[in-house]
Short mmCIF file of C-alpha atoms in Angstrom, two decimals:
data_model
loop_
_atom_site.label_atom_id
_atom_site.label_comp_id
_atom_site.label_asym_id
_atom_site.label_seq_id
_atom_site.Cartn_x
_atom_site.Cartn_y
_atom_site.Cartn_z
CA MET A 7 0.00 0.00 0.00
CA ASP A 8 1.21 3.54 -0.74
CA PRO A 9 2.59 5.72 2.07
CA VAL A 10 0.61 8.46 3.79
CA ILE A 11 1.44 11.91 2.38
CA ILE A 12 1.88 14.54 5.10
CA VAL A 13 1.88 18.15 3.94
CA GLY A 14 3.77 20.38 6.36
CA ALA A 15 6.93 19.80 8.40
CA GLY A 16 6.04 21.67 11.54
CA PRO A 17 5.61 19.97 14.91
CA VAL A 18 2.20 18.50 14.00
CA GLY A 19 3.28 17.04 10.65
CA LEU A 20 6.54 15.61 11.99
CA THR A 21 4.78 14.13 15.02
CA LEU A 22 2.23 12.46 12.76
CA ALA A 23 5.01 10.91 10.67
CA LEU A 24 6.63 9.43 13.80
CA ALA A 25 3.28 8.27 15.19
CA LEU A 26 2.54 6.42 11.95
CA ALA A 27 6.02 4.90 11.86
CA ARG A 28 5.46 3.54 15.38
CA GLN A 29 2.64 1.53 13.80
CA GLU A 30 4.78 0.50 10.82
CA VAL A 31 3.02 2.84 8.41
CA PRO A 32 5.35 4.65 5.96
CA SER A 33 4.91 8.33 5.16
CA VAL A 34 6.26 11.12 2.97
CA VAL A 35 6.56 14.59 4.53
CA LEU A 36 6.34 17.46 2.04
CA ASP A 37 8.27 20.42 3.46
CA GLU A 38 7.99 23.65 1.51
CA GLY A 39 11.01 25.02 3.40
CA PRO A 40 14.72 24.12 3.42
CA GLY A 41 14.42 21.58 6.23
CA LYS A 42 15.66 23.71 9.11
CA ASP A 43 14.11 26.32 11.37
CA GLU A 44 15.30 29.76 12.42
CA PRO A 45 15.65 30.00 16.22
CA ARG A 46 12.95 32.27 17.65
CA PRO A 47 13.18 32.43 21.48
CA ALA A 48 9.91 34.41 21.66
CA ARG A 49 7.96 31.72 19.83
CA THR A 50 7.30 29.17 22.53
CA VAL A 51 4.68 26.63 23.51
CA VAL A 52 3.34 25.28 26.77
CA LEU A 53 2.80 21.52 26.71
CA ARG A 54 0.56 19.72 29.16
CA GLU A 55 1.18 16.27 30.62
CA ASP A 56 -0.38 14.25 27.79
CA THR A 57 1.15 16.12 24.86
CA ALA A 58 4.64 16.30 26.40
CA ALA A 59 4.46 12.54 27.06
CA LEU A 60 3.42 11.93 23.43
CA LEU A 61 6.47 13.78 22.06
CA GLU A 62 8.83 12.11 24.52
CA ARG A 63 7.42 8.69 23.65
CA LEU A 64 7.92 9.24 19.91
CA THR A 65 11.35 10.92 20.00
CA GLY A 66 12.92 9.20 23.00
CA VAL A 67 14.09 12.61 24.21
CA ALA A 68 13.38 14.00 27.68
CA LEU A 69 12.02 17.42 26.75
CA GLY A 70 12.47 18.72 30.28
CA ALA A 71 16.18 18.99 29.51
CA HIS A 72 15.39 21.47 26.71
CA GLY A 73 12.64 23.47 28.41
CA VAL A 74 11.40 24.33 31.90
CA ARG A 75 8.76 22.43 33.84
CA TRP A 76 7.16 25.06 36.00
CA ALA A 77 7.96 24.86 39.69
CA GLY A 78 4.77 26.78 40.37
CA TRP A 79 2.26 29.41 39.32
CA ARG A 80 1.47 32.79 40.83
CA SER A 81 -1.36 35.16 40.01
CA LEU A 82 -1.71 38.80 41.10
CA ARG A 83 -4.40 41.41 40.62
CA ARG A 84 -2.98 44.88 41.18
CA LYS A 85 -0.88 44.24 44.32
CA GLN A 86 -2.94 41.37 45.73
CA VAL A 87 -1.85 37.74 45.39
CA MET A 88 -4.91 35.90 44.08
CA SER A 89 -3.49 32.40 43.91
CA GLU A 90 -0.23 30.55 44.32
CA ILE A 91 0.33 26.95 43.28
CA ALA A 92 3.47 24.87 43.78
CA PHE A 93 4.38 21.79 41.75
CA GLY A 94 6.44 19.08 43.35
CA GLU A 95 9.62 17.79 41.78
CA ALA A 96 8.80 15.64 38.72
CA ASP A 97 5.11 16.48 39.15
CA PRO A 98 3.44 15.36 35.88
CA ALA A 99 0.84 18.13 36.25
CA ALA A 100 3.54 20.80 35.85
CA PRO A 101 3.30 22.38 32.37
CA LEU A 102 6.41 22.31 30.21
CA HIS A 103 7.49 25.59 28.59
CA ILE A 104 9.78 25.19 25.59
CA ALA A 105 10.78 27.06 22.43
CA GLN A 106 8.96 25.76 19.36
CA HIS A 107 12.12 25.61 17.23
CA VAL A 108 13.65 23.31 19.85
CA ILE A 109 10.69 20.92 19.58
CA THR A 110 10.91 20.98 15.78
CA GLY A 111 14.63 20.26 15.94
CA VAL A 112 14.11 17.26 18.20
CA LEU A 113 11.38 15.96 15.89
CA ARG A 114 13.50 16.46 12.76
CA ALA A 115 16.35 14.50 14.33
CA ALA A 116 13.99 11.63 15.18
CA VAL A 117 12.50 11.66 11.68
CA ALA A 118 15.98 11.55 10.13
CA ASP A 119 16.65 8.30 12.01
CA GLU A 120 13.31 6.73 11.02
CA PRO A 121 13.53 4.62 7.83
CA LEU A 122 9.75 4.63 7.35
CA VAL A 123 9.65 8.43 6.93
CA LYS A 124 10.86 10.24 3.80
CA THR A 125 11.15 14.04 3.87
CA ALA A 126 11.08 16.13 0.69
CA VAL A 127 12.32 19.71 1.27
CA ASP A 128 11.62 22.69 -0.98
CA SER A 129 8.43 20.95 -2.07
CA ARG A 130 5.41 23.22 -2.21
CA LEU A 131 2.03 21.57 -2.82
CA ASP A 132 -0.05 22.94 -5.69
CA ALA A 133 -2.44 20.13 -6.72
CA ILE A 134 -4.30 17.16 -5.25
CA GLU A 135 -6.17 14.45 -7.12
CA GLN A 136 -8.15 11.62 -5.54
CA ASP A 137 -9.39 8.30 -6.83
CA ARG A 138 -10.84 5.16 -5.27
CA SER A 139 -7.45 3.70 -4.36
CA GLY A 140 -5.43 6.70 -3.24
CA VAL A 141 -4.28 10.30 -3.57
CA THR A 142 -1.88 11.96 -5.99
CA ALA A 143 -0.21 15.23 -4.99
CA HIS A 144 1.93 17.56 -7.09
CA THR A 145 4.64 19.80 -5.73
CA ARG A 146 6.51 22.59 -7.44
CA GLY A 147 10.04 23.77 -6.78
CA PRO A 148 13.52 22.35 -7.49
CA ARG A 149 12.17 18.88 -6.71
CA GLY A 150 8.73 19.37 -8.25
CA THR A 151 7.07 16.05 -8.99
CA TRP A 152 3.99 13.92 -8.50
CA TRP A 153 3.62 11.92 -5.28
CA ARG A 154 1.36 8.91 -4.79
CA GLY A 155 -0.16 8.13 -1.39
CA SER A 156 -2.88 6.12 0.28
CA TYR A 157 -4.11 9.16 2.24
CA LEU A 158 -3.03 12.79 2.54
CA VAL A 159 -3.05 14.83 5.76
CA GLY A 160 -2.79 18.62 5.65
CA CYS A 161 -0.66 19.81 8.58
CA ASP A 162 0.28 22.98 6.73
CA GLY A 163 -0.90 25.64 9.14
CA PRO A 164 -3.45 28.48 9.18
CA ARG A 165 -3.10 29.27 5.47
CA SER A 166 -3.38 25.59 4.56
CA THR A 167 -3.04 24.91 0.85
CA VAL A 168 -4.62 21.49 1.40
CA ARG A 169 -7.73 23.07 2.91
CA LYS A 170 -8.01 25.57 0.07
CA LEU A 171 -7.54 22.95 -2.64
CA GLN A 172 -10.37 20.93 -1.08
CA ASP A 173 -12.56 24.06 -0.94
CA ILE A 174 -13.16 23.70 2.80
CA ARG A 175 -14.44 26.82 4.54
CA PHE A 176 -12.58 28.14 7.61
CA PRO A 177 -15.01 30.48 9.40
CA GLY A 178 -14.39 32.18 12.72
CA ARG A 179 -13.16 35.34 14.39
CA THR A 180 -10.07 37.34 13.48
CA ALA A 181 -7.80 39.03 16.03
CA VAL A 182 -9.70 37.93 19.11
CA GLU A 183 -6.72 39.15 21.13
CA ARG A 184 -3.26 40.55 20.51
CA HIS A 185 -0.20 40.19 22.70
CA ALA A 186 3.14 41.96 22.50
CA VAL A 187 5.82 39.34 23.16
CA ALA A 188 9.44 39.55 24.25
CA ALA A 189 12.07 36.97 25.17
CA LEU A 190 14.76 38.35 27.43
CA ARG A 191 17.47 37.10 29.73
CA VAL A 192 16.88 38.64 33.13
CA GLU A 193 16.90 37.69 36.79
CA LEU A 194 13.39 37.71 38.26
CA PRO A 195 12.45 36.80 41.85
CA TRP A 196 10.27 33.83 40.84
CA GLU A 197 12.80 31.30 39.57
CA GLY A 198 11.08 28.54 37.61
CA ARG A 199 7.59 29.85 38.40
CA ALA A 200 5.18 31.23 35.81
CA PHE A 201 3.47 34.46 36.73
CA LEU A 202 0.29 36.30 35.72
CA HIS A 203 -0.18 39.93 36.75
CA ARG A 204 -3.58 41.46 36.02
CA MET A 205 -4.08 45.22 36.19
CA PRO A 206 -0.54 45.95 37.43
CA PRO A 207 -0.52 49.09 39.59
CA TRP A 208 2.01 50.95 37.44
CA ARG A 209 -0.46 50.93 34.53
CA GLN A 210 -3.33 53.38 34.32
CA SER A 211 -6.86 52.01 34.77
CA GLY A 212 -9.01 51.35 31.74
CA PRO A 213 -8.81 49.02 28.76
CA SER A 214 -5.08 49.61 28.31
CA ALA A 215 -4.31 48.39 31.84
CA GLY A 216 -4.30 44.83 30.52
CA GLU A 217 -2.21 42.05 31.98
CA VAL A 218 1.25 40.64 31.64
CA THR A 219 2.37 37.02 31.81
CA ALA A 220 5.90 35.80 32.52
CA ARG A 221 6.94 32.23 31.69
CA PRO A 222 10.44 30.86 32.43
CA LEU A 223 12.72 29.24 29.85
CA PRO A 224 16.17 27.64 30.31
CA ASP A 225 19.34 29.68 30.96
CA GLY A 226 17.62 32.54 32.76
CA VAL A 227 15.42 33.45 29.78
CA TRP A 228 11.80 34.57 30.22
CA ARG A 229 8.97 35.05 27.76
CA LEU A 230 6.81 38.06 28.64
CA ASP A 231 3.37 38.63 27.06
CA TRP A 232 1.43 41.89 27.36
CA LEU A 233 -2.26 41.83 26.50
CA LEU A 234 -2.80 44.73 24.08
CA PRO A 235 -5.93 46.89 23.99
CA PRO A 236 -8.41 46.30 21.14
CA GLY A 237 -7.45 47.83 17.83
CA LYS A 238 -4.64 47.63 15.32
CA ASP A 239 -2.21 50.14 16.79
CA LEU A 240 1.36 49.47 15.68
CA VAL A 241 3.65 48.10 18.39
CA THR A 242 6.94 49.88 17.69
CA PRO A 243 10.30 48.82 19.15
CA GLU A 244 10.27 51.96 21.29
CA ILE A 245 6.85 51.11 22.75
CA LEU A 246 7.92 47.52 23.48
CA VAL A 247 11.17 48.56 25.17
CA ALA A 248 9.22 51.05 27.29
CA ARG A 249 6.84 48.25 28.36
CA ILE A 250 9.75 45.99 29.23
CA ARG A 251 11.46 48.60 31.38
CA GLU A 252 8.20 49.66 33.02
CA THR A 253 7.23 46.07 33.84
CA LEU A 254 10.62 45.01 35.18
CA ALA A 255 10.81 48.15 37.30
CA GLY A 256 7.33 47.49 38.66
CA TRP A 257 8.33 43.97 39.69
CA THR A 258 11.59 45.06 41.33
CA ASP A 259 10.41 48.06 43.36
CA GLY A 260 11.29 50.84 40.95
CA SER A 261 14.70 49.98 39.53
CA THR A 262 14.96 48.24 36.16
CA PRO A 263 17.33 45.25 36.45
CA ALA A 264 19.88 44.50 33.74
CA TYR A 265 18.41 42.46 30.91
CA GLU A 266 19.31 41.16 27.45
CA LEU A 267 16.58 41.40 24.82
CA LEU A 268 16.71 38.28 22.61
CA ASP A 269 13.57 38.38 20.47
CA THR A 270 10.26 40.20 20.09
CA GLY A 271 6.99 39.79 18.25
CA VAL A 272 3.24 40.32 18.25
CA HIS A 273 1.09 37.24 18.82
CA THR A 274 -2.40 37.59 17.33
CA VAL A 275 -5.07 35.13 18.43
CA HIS A 276 -7.62 33.95 15.87
CA HIS A 277 -10.54 31.61 16.53
CA ARG A 278 -11.40 29.52 13.46
CA LEU A 279 -12.75 26.04 12.84
CA ALA A 280 -12.77 24.20 9.50
CA ARG A 281 -16.23 23.07 8.38
CA ARG A 282 -14.88 19.64 7.47
CA TRP A 283 -11.77 17.82 8.62
CA ARG A 284 -12.08 15.08 6.03
CA ALA A 285 -12.73 15.11 2.29
CA GLY A 286 -12.44 11.52 1.09
CA ARG A 287 -8.81 10.48 1.46
CA VAL A 288 -7.70 13.98 2.47
CA LEU A 289 -7.73 15.04 6.14
CA LEU A 290 -6.74 18.14 8.12
CA ALA A 291 -4.90 18.43 11.43
CA GLY A 292 -3.46 21.15 13.64
CA ASP A 293 -3.74 24.79 12.61
CA ALA A 294 -5.04 23.73 9.19
CA ALA A 295 -8.19 22.49 10.96
CA HIS A 296 -8.52 24.94 13.85
CA LEU A 297 -7.08 28.10 15.37
CA LEU A 298 -7.45 28.70 19.08
CA GLY A 299 -5.33 29.61 22.09
CA ALA A 300 -6.70 32.72 23.71
CA LEU A 301 -4.15 32.41 26.51
CA GLY A 302 -1.30 32.55 24.05
CA THR A 303 0.18 29.05 23.94
CA GLN A 304 -2.49 26.38 23.58
CA GLY A 305 -2.63 25.80 19.83
CA LEU A 306 0.06 23.11 19.55
CA ASP A 307 -1.47 21.09 22.39
CA GLU A 308 -4.66 20.56 20.38
CA GLY A 309 -2.74 19.86 17.18
CA LEU A 310 -0.81 17.08 18.91
CA ARG A 311 -4.07 15.64 20.23
CA ASP A 312 -5.33 15.61 16.64
CA VAL A 313 -2.31 13.50 15.74
CA ASP A 314 -2.82 11.10 18.63
CA ASN A 315 -6.45 10.57 17.62
CA LEU A 316 -5.82 10.23 13.88
CA ALA A 317 -2.62 8.18 13.78
CA TRP A 318 -3.99 4.94 15.21
CA LYS A 319 -7.08 5.13 13.01
CA LEU A 320 -4.96 5.61 9.89
CA GLY A 321 -2.85 2.71 11.10
CA VAL A 322 -5.89 0.42 11.29
CA VAL A 323 -7.03 1.51 7.83
CA TRP A 324 -3.57 1.18 6.27
CA HIS A 325 -3.03 -2.36 7.57
CA ARG A 326 -6.59 -3.69 7.32
CA GLY A 327 -8.12 -1.85 4.38
CA PRO A 328 -10.67 1.01 4.02
CA HIS A 329 -12.79 1.60 7.11
CA GLU A 330 -14.91 4.67 6.47
CA ALA A 331 -16.80 4.59 9.77
CA LEU A 332 -13.59 4.59 11.80
CA LEU A 333 -11.98 7.44 9.83
CA ASP A 334 -15.15 9.52 10.10
CA THR A 335 -14.86 9.43 13.89
CA TYR A 336 -11.67 11.51 13.70
CA GLN A 337 -13.72 14.55 12.74
CA ALA A 338 -16.64 13.58 14.98
CA GLU A 339 -14.44 13.35 18.07
CA ARG A 340 -11.82 16.03 17.56
CA ARG A 341 -13.93 18.73 15.91
CA ALA A 342 -16.61 18.49 18.61
CA LEU A 343 -14.02 18.85 21.36
CA VAL A 344 -12.23 21.82 19.75
CA ALA A 345 -15.58 23.48 19.02
CA ALA A 346 -16.49 23.20 22.70
CA ARG A 347 -13.16 24.80 23.64
CA LEU A 348 -13.78 27.68 21.24
CA ARG A 349 -17.32 28.22 22.57
CA ALA A 350 -15.98 28.34 26.13
CA ALA A 351 -13.38 30.94 25.15
CA ASP A 352 -15.94 33.08 23.31
CA GLN A 353 -18.26 33.01 26.32
CA LEU A 354 -15.69 33.53 29.06
CA LEU A 355 -13.11 35.89 27.61
CA PRO A 356 -15.35 39.00 27.63
CA VAL A 357 -15.96 38.36 31.32
CA LEU A 358 -12.35 37.61 32.19
CA ARG A 359 -11.03 40.64 30.35
CA GLY A 360 -13.51 42.93 32.13
CA GLY A 361 -15.15 44.11 28.93
CA GLY A 362 -18.65 44.66 30.31
CA GLY A 363 -21.65 43.00 28.66
CA LEU A 364 -21.56 39.46 30.00
CA ARG A 365 -19.75 40.75 33.06
CA GLN A 366 -23.00 42.26 34.24
CA ILE A 367 -25.06 39.07 33.94
CA VAL A 368 -22.57 36.31 34.76
CA PRO A 369 -22.02 35.95 38.50
CA GLY A 370 -18.47 35.78 39.80
CA THR A 371 -15.90 37.77 41.68
CA ALA A 372 -12.40 38.70 40.60
CA ARG A 373 -11.20 35.56 42.41
CA ASN A 374 -13.58 33.40 40.39
CA HIS A 375 -12.20 34.95 37.22
CA ASP A 376 -8.65 34.32 38.40
CA VAL A 377 -9.47 30.64 38.93
CA LEU A 378 -10.72 30.34 35.34
CA LEU A 379 -7.63 32.07 33.95
CA THR A 380 -5.30 30.00 36.11
CA ASP A 381 -6.99 26.79 35.02
CA GLY A 382 -6.61 27.83 31.39
CA HIS A 383 -2.89 28.49 31.77
CA LEU A 384 -2.34 25.24 33.69
CA GLY A 385 -4.35 23.02 31.33
CA ARG A 386 -7.45 22.59 33.47
CA GLY A 387 -11.09 23.69 33.39
CA PRO A 388 -13.15 24.76 30.35
CA LEU A 389 -10.31 26.84 28.86
CA GLY A 390 -7.54 24.27 29.29
CA ALA A 391 -8.57 20.68 30.07
CA PRO A 392 -7.75 18.05 27.40
CA GLY A 393 -11.38 16.98 27.12
CA ALA A 394 -12.98 13.57 26.75
CA TYR A 395 -14.76 11.73 23.94
CA ALA A 396 -17.80 11.08 26.10
CA ASP A 397 -20.27 11.07 23.20
CA SER A 398 -17.97 9.35 20.73
CA PRO A 399 -19.51 7.19 17.99
CA LEU A 400 -16.94 4.59 19.11
CA ALA A 401 -18.35 4.31 22.63
CA PRO A 402 -19.73 0.80 23.28
CA ARG A 403 -23.40 0.44 24.19
CA HIS A 404 -25.20 -1.75 26.72
CA LEU A 405 -22.36 -3.53 28.49
CA GLU A 406 -23.85 -5.46 31.40
CA ALA A 407 -20.56 -5.69 33.31
CA GLU A 408 -19.53 -2.02 32.96
CA ILE A 409 -18.55 -0.32 36.23
CA PRO A 410 -17.54 3.26 37.06
CA VAL A 411 -13.93 4.17 37.89
CA ASP A 412 -12.35 7.56 38.55
CA THR A 413 -11.68 7.98 34.81
CA PRO A 414 -14.94 8.53 32.87
CA PRO A 415 -15.32 6.61 29.59
CA GLY A 416 -13.73 8.62 26.79
CA ALA A 417 -11.27 10.44 29.06
CA GLN A 418 -7.52 9.92 29.18
CA VAL A 419 -6.37 7.15 31.49
CA THR A 420 -4.22 7.80 34.54
CA ASP A 421 -0.59 6.86 34.01
CA VAL A 422 -0.03 3.97 36.45
CA ARG A 423 2.75 1.40 36.63
CA VAL A 424 1.92 -1.89 34.89
CA THR A 425 3.56 -5.23 34.27
CA ALA A 426 4.03 -5.93 30.57
CA GLU A 427 3.76 -9.33 28.91
CA ASP A 428 7.54 -9.81 29.11
CA GLY A 429 7.44 -9.31 32.88
CA SER A 430 8.98 -5.83 32.88
CA PHE A 431 7.56 -2.93 34.87
CA VAL A 432 6.62 0.05 32.68
CA GLN A 433 4.29 3.02 32.76
CA LEU A 434 0.91 2.53 31.12
CA ARG A 435 1.48 5.56 28.90
CA ASP A 436 4.68 3.97 27.49
CA ARG A 437 2.56 1.26 25.83
CA LEU A 438 0.36 3.72 23.93
CA GLY A 439 0.55 4.57 20.24
CA ARG A 440 1.55 1.14 18.95
CA GLY A 441 -1.79 0.56 17.27
CA SER A 442 -2.85 -2.11 19.76
CA LEU A 443 -5.68 -1.96 22.25
CA LEU A 444 -4.59 -2.24 25.87
CA VAL A 445 -6.35 -4.57 28.30
CA VAL A 446 -5.42 -3.86 31.93
CA LEU A 447 -6.24 -6.27 34.75
CA ILE A 448 -6.29 -4.73 38.23
CA ALA A 449 -4.66 -7.36 40.46
CA PRO A 450 -3.37 -6.18 43.87
CA GLY A 451 -0.27 -7.99 45.05
CA THR A 452 1.09 -8.98 41.65
CA GLY A 453 3.77 -6.30 41.81
CA VAL A 454 5.70 -8.12 44.54
CA TRP A 455 5.75 -11.50 42.76
CA ASP A 456 7.59 -12.56 39.66
CA ARG A 457 5.23 -12.78 36.67
CA LYS A 458 5.80 -16.51 36.27
CA HIS A 459 4.12 -17.12 39.63
CA TRP A 460 0.76 -15.55 38.73
CA VAL A 461 0.53 -15.53 34.93
CA SER A 462 -1.11 -18.96 34.94
CA ALA A 463 -3.15 -18.51 38.10
CA GLY A 464 -6.63 -17.19 38.91
CA VAL A 465 -8.40 -15.32 36.11
CA MET A 466 -5.27 -14.78 34.00
CA PRO A 467 -5.62 -17.78 31.65
CA ARG A 468 -9.27 -16.95 30.90
CA LEU A 469 -8.46 -13.26 30.35
CA ALA A 470 -5.47 -14.07 28.15
CA ALA A 471 -7.69 -16.27 25.99
CA ALA A 472 -10.30 -13.50 25.74
CA VAL A 473 -7.63 -10.98 24.70
CA THR A 474 -6.30 -13.33 22.01
CA ALA A 475 -9.83 -13.65 20.58
CA LEU A 476 -10.41 -9.89 20.24
CA PRO A 477 -11.07 -8.51 16.73
CA HIS A 478 -7.90 -6.38 16.88
CA PRO A 479 -4.40 -6.91 18.29
CA ALA A 480 -4.34 -6.17 22.02
CA GLU A 481 -1.71 -6.18 24.75
CA LEU A 482 -2.51 -7.61 28.16
CA LEU A 483 -1.11 -5.62 31.08
CA VAL A 484 -1.47 -6.02 34.84
CA ALA A 485 -1.61 -3.17 37.37
CA GLU A 486 -1.51 -3.33 41.16
CA SER A 487 -4.14 -0.61 41.33
CA TYR A 488 -5.97 2.05 39.35
CA PRO A 489 -7.89 5.04 40.78
CA GLY A 490 -11.45 3.95 41.63
CA ALA A 491 -11.08 0.45 40.17
CA PRO A 492 -11.81 -2.57 42.41
CA ALA A 493 -9.66 -5.68 42.41
CA HIS A 494 -10.05 -7.98 39.39
CA SER A 495 -11.68 -5.31 37.24
CA VAL A 496 -10.58 -5.05 33.62
CA LEU A 497 -9.95 -1.81 31.70
CA LEU A 498 -10.01 -1.52 27.92
CA VAL A 499 -7.90 1.38 26.63
CA ARG A 500 -7.68 2.81 23.11
CA PRO A 501 -4.27 3.14 21.38
CA ASP A 502 -4.39 6.90 22.07
CA GLY A 503 -4.87 6.40 25.81
CA HIS A 504 -8.59 7.11 26.17
CA LEU A 505 -10.61 4.73 28.31
CA VAL A 506 -13.15 2.63 26.44
CA THR A 507 -14.72 0.91 29.43
CA ALA A 508 -14.09 -0.70 32.81
CA LEU A 509 -15.61 -4.14 33.41
CA SER A 510 -16.31 -6.04 36.58
CA GLY A 511 -14.16 -9.16 36.24
CA VAL A 512 -13.34 -11.13 33.11
CA ARG A 513 -16.33 -10.85 30.78
CA PRO A 514 -15.20 -12.06 27.33
CA ALA A 515 -18.46 -11.17 25.55
CA ASP A 516 -18.50 -7.60 26.88
CA LEU A 517 -14.78 -7.19 26.23
CA TYR A 518 -15.22 -8.33 22.63
CA ALA A 519 -18.23 -6.05 22.10
CA ALA A 520 -16.33 -3.06 23.50
CA ALA A 521 -13.31 -3.76 21.29
CA GLU A 522 -15.50 -4.13 18.22
CA ALA A 523 -17.23 -0.82 18.97
CA THR A 524 -13.83 0.87 19.40
CA LEU A 525 -12.93 -0.13 15.85
CA GLY A 526 -16.12 1.40 14.47
CA GLY A 527 -18.16 -1.79 14.39
CA ALA A 528 -21.11 -0.23 16.20
CA VAL A 529 -21.05 2.74 13.82
CA GLU A 530 -21.08 0.53 10.74
CA GLU A 531 -23.88 -1.60 12.16
CA SER A 532 -25.93 1.53 12.86
CA GLU A 533 -25.33 2.81 9.33
CA LYS A 534 -26.37 -0.54 7.84
CA GLN A 535 -29.52 -0.52 9.95
CA ASN A 536 -30.36 3.02 8.80
CA GLU A 537 -29.82 2.02 5.17
CA LYS A 538 -32.04 -1.02 5.66
CA GLU A 539 -34.80 1.09 7.22
CA GLU A 540 -34.57 3.65 4.42
CA ALA A 541 -34.74 0.90 1.79
CA THR A 542 -37.77 -0.62 3.51
CA ALA A 543 -39.49 2.77 3.65
CA GLU A 544 -38.80 3.39 -0.04
CA ALA A 545 -40.09 -0.07 -0.96
CA GLY A 546 -43.26 0.56 1.04
CA SER A 547 -43.71 3.88 -0.70
CA GLY A 548 -43.38 2.16 -4.07
CA VAL A 549 -46.10 -0.35 -3.26
CA ARG A 550 -48.51 2.44 -2.53
#
């Protein structure tokens, strides 16, 4: 079968190539640039626990060595401390702040070592043709040629050529917010701690009072973001330097500390959502499908979650043949979740920014608003949480043995230690992304015994037989415990780490039904039933 064509060699496109290779699916990455990125210290991203783990899993690189995991978070309003949060050492909930060019460099190095990924630089897409068996793409440039693929994924950013060639609308709001941005090396009194200051006292009251955010980077570098007032006023170098000096002086009791200005920019936030994320064998991911990130750094997080959702589905299709119902769930799951995030931002931002209107009818104090903003920055709440596929078309129906655990169906599983089939102890998250379903037995006490002593005892033989009989490859793991799960319960986990169901004991029929639904079986059956009912109705109409 032909490789998957990936258009765009940014973090989303390169991550998708590695995620497919992990499932033994070849790909071609079309890079319109020269294959290297200009360092931009002011262009950074904040990665949450799940997305940082995804990149580390695919590249084998500990990203914490190249960025800063926040030691804490502090929020002020004028001179009052509104909240202060500390993260323990190696706390997985601590966001990771890292320059985007560093991430891209790590991904490029991993791609260069991956034989299943071919990268074509200086290759700009200008045509796409589809047929029943695949996609043909044409690129212009020094290496202009035709490329043949099984599927094509547009990861080519906000001005996506793929999206335009497929005539997919991209409605939304332009310039929802603007931020002046600077990266500078300076000594601040909050080492390793991110900082949000709303309505700082050295600024005049009114819409220009704004807010400023400081996020640490390695080697004493900080990224500072100033929320700009509405409008299109030009941010000149003189204005930005004045803001830097004013802010640093305000934080250090009147005297501006020595600093080295490394990079500047203006970050403009747009909110847009593509009408369709799939057109036959062509799909969209990342900024080509959506633009969001009202707090300045969330866009890549959602793009990487697109990859995690899409990669395993493309892997199933590539190895097992066309599966329309399964591929359709990529848009159904991801677009619904991103749309909900955009709606939350549109509803809450006017309140949080103090712009009147909703402020008068939505209850909440300044502290309530600070909680919402803090949650957004830390990857929690309606503005920041990863979200769950609670209403997914892939959710199984009517499982008699289903039980509740602390993770709702459709949400990401908690990363617990498990025993793998070879007897080694690993983290559950390390087994994700291989294209296999994960079946986890909760068996207290197994962690203190060698696997050979319990692998053939109790419910294990029956469960192993049930796993072997599943309609898709699955890996059987054993955990001492899982939050909210009783002993001898069984969890079924998707390849992207979302919980399918938790069952009370070994129930082969329910386990099989849940696995079949996860692969789109329930969706296909529903579609067949609808077609049958429509055909029956039409036949009845003809008789009359």
